[in-house]
Amino acid sequence: MIYSFMCDYSEGAHPVVLKAVADECGKQHGNYGIDECCDKAAALIKNSIHRSDADVHFLPGGTAVNLTVIAHALRPFEAVIAAKTGHIAVHETGAIEASGHKVVTVEGTDGKLTPKEVEDAVLFHTDEHMVRPAMVYISNSTELGTIYTKSELTALRKCCDEHGLLLMLDGARLFCALASVENDLSLADIAALTDCFYIGGTKNGALFGEALVILNDNLKTAFRFSIKQRGHLTAKGFLLGAQFEALFTDMLGLDIARHENKCAAEIANTLKDLDVPFFAPAQTNQLFPILPDVIAEKLGEDFELSIWKKYDASHSVVRLVTSWSTPQWAVDALNEKLTKLCK
Amino acid sequence: MIYSFMCDYSEGAHPVVLKAVADECGKQHGNYGIDECCDKAAALIKNSIHRSDADVHFLPGGTAVNLTVIAHALRPFEAVIAAKTGHIAVHETGAIEASGHKVVTVEGTDGKLTPKEVEDAVLFHTDEHMVRPAMVYISNSTELGTIYTKSELTALRKCCDEHGLLLMLDGARLFCALASVENDLSLADIAALTDCFYIGGTKNGALFGEALVILNDNLKTAFRFSIKQRGHLTAKGFLLGAQFEALFTDMLGLDIARHENKCAAEIANTLKDLDVPFFAPAQTNQLFPILPDVIAEKLGEDFELSIWKKYDASHSVVRLVTSWSTPQWAVDALNEKLTKLCK
Amino acid sequence: MIYSFMCDYSEGAHPVVLKAVADECGKQHGNYGIDECCDKAAALIKNSIHRSDADVHFLPGGTAVNLTVIAHALRPFEAVIAAKTGHIAVHETGAIEASGHKVVTVEGTDGKLTPKEVEDAVLFHTDEHMVRPAMVYISNSTELGTIYTKSELTALRKCCDEHGLLLMLDGARLFCALASVENDLSLADIAALTDCFYIGGTKNGALFGEALVILNDNLKTAFRFSIKQRGHLTAKGFLLGAQFEALFTDMLGLDIARHENKCAAEIANTLKDLDVPFFAPAQTNQLFPILPDVIAEKLGEDFELSIWKKYDASHSVVRLVTSWSTPQWAVDALNEKLTKLCK
Amino acid sequence: MIYSFMCDYSEGAHPVVLKAVADECGKQHGNYGIDECCDKAAALIKNSIHRSDADVHFLPGGTAVNLTVIAHALRPFEAVIAAKTGHIAVHETGAIEASGHKVVTVEGTDGKLTPKEVEDAVLFHTDEHMVRPAMVYISNSTELGTIYTKSELTALRKCCDEHGLLLMLDGARLFCALASVENDLSLADIAALTDCFYIGGTKNGALFGEALVILNDNLKTAFRFSIKQRGHLTAKGFLLGAQFEALFTDMLGLDIARHENKCAAEIANTLKDLDVPFFAPAQTNQLFPILPDVIAEKLGEDFELSIWKKYDASHSVVRLVTSWSTPQWAVDALNEKLTKLCK
């Protein structure tokens, strides 16, 4: 195996992030996220969104954030609306349902939700014999590597306001979305348009950790109780703080994401040149080319990748992901192999 | 403030553990705990208990392990028996109840359960109008710093067998228990006498992480589904593997614990010389002296500590904890201050 | 308003069932379903399916049975497969999710599941990052009034066996299914082909109550714990027993269902004569004609009915339901009005 | 066996209640509690407490009410405080925990809670590592047959207000409490002093059913969603309405309770004359005499009763309960037998 393009969490931390962790290891800190490292990281994040009123919490992983927020925010009979490709809908082993809540799924387009779909889902639920939708969950970048435009997100916010819905944004790959050449959303825009969102560290050069930003006052109350109850209150929380301080210093996080996106773009360009169609637009560090099965198999001999789904009798949607650590030689080698196979 | 004796997770990782993490950061690894680091660490652990049939899983924290195991093991109407000082009974924000299960508490002695108490709790529950106790949860070392003897643990196992109960051992501080000068239990004994137990890394020199060892075949099935569902399947699981490989190489984990216990013993000896009574026997790295409030307060001016509980109108039980990183000078300074205050 | 065809639970109990309740009111009985009335009813039911090994429990309502069985049968990470029209999928306010389990929905045809859909749903779930389907839930008659044939149910059973799935049949309207002129399934067939099923009383002439029949030994253990835990262990359980004894004496339950179906058939015939299309085949006591909105509205002035869903811009699917108590004059009046409106 | 004093739900409905049910059986009604019977019953109840703003819901049983209210009212990390003899703490198979909430138990006196105990429980819970008590649950009459005085309930209310706690009163046997010769609380007092309470029908002459009265506006919102989600929204809800209309017409419910209490008082007087001590004061229809085991056993040959608990090596606490239907001859026979055995 030459290199793995399976995912963006196969390697540890970016050297700068690792050093930040190492530098704090010998000192004594406060516990459970009440410490100077977390304070500093939270201050940097709040500054970057111009929202001194935001609450910032650091949790160890994405599923942890999703289930904690949703369990915290919803009343027992309330449901969350998600695209059927949404992480909470498929790839969290029923974590949301385990906390008691239905995930109402809608079709989505390229992994994104439209206000029309949200509205239809709300109107379908008419009375107390059905769950009550109370939140919309979106990902940016999505599970298909696509990103929301400012106008799309603004329209979703409007729809949520009209129907009394919370809007939560899963930003496990938010840095990659922000670093996309097609992006027109700032971090401050996202803060202005959502009730809460998180900024992923795990998939962007951290050892582990996500920074949850809560804007809606109703969600702020007693949130640490929920983190603890779900088992996600990291004892040495300063480790999370230190990493996010590093990611937000000189916006290292964005630099890392730009590298991921650039590597992916080079692969996407090769695929486009070879007339390979895409299952979803190539906008960030995840690519979903539709390859003949025979080529996917040959490619898999040299490069680890995942088969996203069967496309038709002889083709599959393949997922290729670049990471903070993807080297140029691996991109080149992949492109060379692709060219050889597809020509 | 001179030094904090608040807890054993105020500092990051022991240098050897940190180096192990750093060494793996640049390489590509399998995800979610399916990787060579976890394989090696699991092999070392299985070897140390002479149980090649054991299943080993690495989770990020202690509450995470407790709630995942209990939710996985019990049927909806089943309950777990714990000492009223047990971590799951008090200090996990109802995490067990949030997964649907009652924690049946019994009084306990020095944080430890007796077979008699367990049996009484079982016999109290007579029919389908009450929960059905199905598991016993113990900690070693306990939340009061005490340890189980081999004969105590053997008697509990016998009681559990007689009543069809699973026996789970919370080993968040297991290394400290094993390293206690009063300990007569081997890791292999613990594996032989429990259905599952875990070995704490977080409080013993790791950045984060606990190694869960499952011995009972019934608990093994589909356990990774439960880890994922609760949000505790660490994406970069190799980081946990690397740390436990370090802790089990030349039994570094035990060396760390011996240091913790030795520091604590020096403080305990000072306290005993000063005729300070203890709320629970001083056996590991947590000490619970009963101090006059006025002295506790003065001590608190120089050293961070926690007030465990009021003892009487003028005394409090104070908790002092040493860590992998506690320096001799801090122990000496504390002893000096104690001597000055108590004489 | 002349008459309501809204549902089959607008009236109380059939006179024979009511008399059975009244006859037991003055006597002393055992509690919580441990009594002679329940014993007798259970014996009649077990006899009717030739299964002395079955366990029979009486619960107060259909949602109560569904959530209790599913919560009892599934492990936390397991899911139940249902048609998207299934009662548990839409009309129970997330009761299944509230017990922690995902309902995996498939399209279905006329409210019925096919083995192919079940298999596809199973194969979609590949690993521990997704829930594990472990049960198939069907209704007979379905929420669209249709019934399973013996060959359809046999094929589903075979599919369930191949994939290790439990098969649960919601029989809230089972008597109507059995009484359908198109039915070829006996109660004994249903017992032979499912892991558990229930026989609805509420919608078939009882005050309230469903008889759950458990065939699979694994589901039998400790089932009364689950009934109690969910709050469905009726204190005066003998009232449920007395009603089911009445329904199974000389198969009164089937006679009631035949009346319901006959009333519905007369309405269906009128509609067919008027060339009104149906959203689902008319097989039992629930009819789903597709009516022009203007006619549905006019009809609604004299008869209560429900609008199931919009069909297109100018038509709606209307639901008409007959009950144990529907009088001939009401059927005639409805038919007359329909004829007048549709001609 | 001559007669059973096991409980107050061994017989069906009081003739007047039964007739009320029978009278409604042939008519068409609204469903799920939206009907004229429920409207009338609710109006009578609201009138009796002088609270037109109250919300009244009818549910099928006591555990159903307890778990529905508590799951509806509490946030995930919140807990309910109860006496250790409280029904939710012991005799509901962990129903509250199954909805995710811890029951914090305190000792209690004669089954009753004191403000001091409540306050101690609140103060014990200091931060987000522990659950947050948010509700106090009491029963009146209690599980030991005792009743709260107006001054006791007022003091509890004051304590709840000071600590931001909801106060819920389980009135499965509220009519008996109100009918006690020692009672000084009116139904209006109870409405004024609690956030919600319920009035038991099942144990007071109804076939089944409890009337939940919600006074606190915060608890009112969307409550029917919770009833449905837990499976307790009775399809033929008018049956519950009809029964409560009967119980509140000319206060039949109180008359029934007076009969129950009078029967019990006659037995209590006999026991007192025989110098039999009581485990708890005899105030309503449940008596808890402490009898020598040998006498309890002999008594059990003629009369069904329950052994509440062992008192000492040779004595047991026996529970004797009278019902709406207990005949004078059974009381006389029991008294005669007691006199014969104890003299």
PDB file of C-alpha atoms in Angstrom, chain B residues 32 34 71-78 100 127-132 218-219 221-226 228-230 233, chain C residues 32 34 71-78 100 127-132 218-219 221-226 228-230 233:
ATOM      1  CA  TYR B  32     -11.408   3.921  15.486  1.00  0.00           C
ATOM      2  CA  ILE B  34      -8.462  -0.838  14.642  1.00  0.00           C
ATOM      3  CA  ALA B  71     -25.758   0.337  29.146  1.00  0.00           C
ATOM      4  CA  HIS B  72     -24.327  -2.514  27.097  1.00  0.00           C
ATOM      5  CA  ALA B  73     -24.584  -5.178  29.760  1.00  0.00           C
ATOM      6  CA  LEU B  74     -27.957  -4.616  31.373  1.00  0.00           C
ATOM      7  CA  ARG B  75     -31.445  -5.233  30.101  1.00  0.00           C
ATOM      8  CA  PRO B  76     -33.783  -2.222  30.489  1.00  0.00           C
ATOM      9  CA  PHE B  77     -35.249  -3.289  33.841  1.00  0.00           C
ATOM     10  CA  GLU B  78     -31.961  -4.327  35.380  1.00  0.00           C
ATOM     11  CA  GLY B 100     -32.128   3.936  31.648  1.00  0.00           C
ATOM     12  CA  ASP B 127     -40.605  -9.270  41.898  1.00  0.00           C
ATOM     13  CA  GLU B 128     -41.427  -7.453  38.655  1.00  0.00           C
ATOM     14  CA  HIS B 129     -42.650  -4.370  40.492  1.00  0.00           C
ATOM     15  CA  MET B 130     -39.042  -3.606  41.351  1.00  0.00           C
ATOM     16  CA  VAL B 131     -35.871  -3.404  39.294  1.00  0.00           C
ATOM     17  CA  ARG B 132     -33.763  -6.538  39.034  1.00  0.00           C
ATOM     18  CA  ASN B 218     -21.630 -12.394  26.891  1.00  0.00           C
ATOM     19  CA  LEU B 219     -20.359  -8.859  27.248  1.00  0.00           C
ATOM     20  CA  THR B 221     -20.623  -9.327  21.518  1.00  0.00           C
ATOM     21  CA  ALA B 222     -21.143  -6.137  19.563  1.00  0.00           C
ATOM     22  CA  PHE B 223     -19.380  -4.026  22.169  1.00  0.00           C
ATOM     23  CA  ARG B 224     -18.004  -1.645  19.547  1.00  0.00           C
ATOM     24  CA  PHE B 225     -21.589  -0.770  18.606  1.00  0.00           C
ATOM     25  CA  SER B 226     -22.104   0.459  22.165  1.00  0.00           C
ATOM     26  CA  LYS B 228     -19.832   4.185  19.013  1.00  0.00           C
ATOM     27  CA  GLN B 229     -23.452   4.773  20.022  1.00  0.00           C
ATOM     28  CA  ARG B 230     -22.386   6.552  23.205  1.00  0.00           C
ATOM     29  CA  LEU B 233     -15.218   5.569  19.721  1.00  0.00           C
TER      30      LEU B 233
ATOM     31  CA  TYR C  32     -51.835  -7.065  37.770  1.00  0.00           C
ATOM     32  CA  ILE C  34     -52.454 -12.687  37.733  1.00  0.00           C
ATOM     33  CA  ALA C  71     -37.817  -1.944  24.238  1.00  0.00           C
ATOM     34  CA  HIS C  72     -37.832  -5.420  25.758  1.00  0.00           C
ATOM     35  CA  ALA C  73     -36.558  -7.256  22.698  1.00  0.00           C
ATOM     36  CA  LEU C  74     -33.810  -5.062  21.330  1.00  0.00           C
ATOM     37  CA  ARG C  75     -30.343  -4.340  22.607  1.00  0.00           C
ATOM     38  CA  PRO C  76     -29.517  -0.613  22.790  1.00  0.00           C
ATOM     39  CA  PHE C  77     -27.859  -0.388  19.376  1.00  0.00           C
ATOM     40  CA  GLU C  78     -30.449  -2.460  17.565  1.00  0.00           C
ATOM     41  CA  GLY C 100     -33.672   4.383  22.582  1.00  0.00           C
ATOM     42  CA  ASP C 127     -20.778  -2.156  10.645  1.00  0.00           C
ATOM     43  CA  GLU C 128     -20.675  -0.710  14.163  1.00  0.00           C
ATOM     44  CA  HIS C 129     -20.962   2.866  12.889  1.00  0.00           C
ATOM     45  CA  MET C 130     -24.581   2.154  12.047  1.00  0.00           C
ATOM     46  CA  VAL C 131     -27.452   0.655  13.991  1.00  0.00           C
ATOM     47  CA  ARG C 132     -28.023  -3.078  13.678  1.00  0.00           C
ATOM     48  CA  ASN C 218     -36.074 -15.408  24.252  1.00  0.00           C
ATOM     49  CA  LEU C 219     -38.731 -12.730  24.443  1.00  0.00           C
ATOM     50  CA  THR C 221     -38.100 -13.985  29.997  1.00  0.00           C
ATOM     51  CA  ALA C 222     -38.903 -11.232  32.455  1.00  0.00           C
ATOM     52  CA  PHE C 223     -41.497  -9.683  30.175  1.00  0.00           C
ATOM     53  CA  ARG C 224     -43.643  -8.554  33.096  1.00  0.00           C
ATOM     54  CA  PHE C 225     -40.732  -6.407  34.297  1.00  0.00           C
ATOM     55  CA  SER C 226     -40.917  -4.520  31.006  1.00  0.00           C
ATOM     56  CA  LYS C 228     -44.436  -2.666  34.626  1.00  0.00           C
ATOM     57  CA  GLN C 229     -41.449  -0.450  33.871  1.00  0.00           C
ATOM     58  CA  ARG C 230     -43.277   1.198  30.984  1.00  0.00           C
ATOM     59  CA  LEU C 233     -49.231  -3.285  34.011  1.00  0.00           C
TER      60      LEU C 233
END
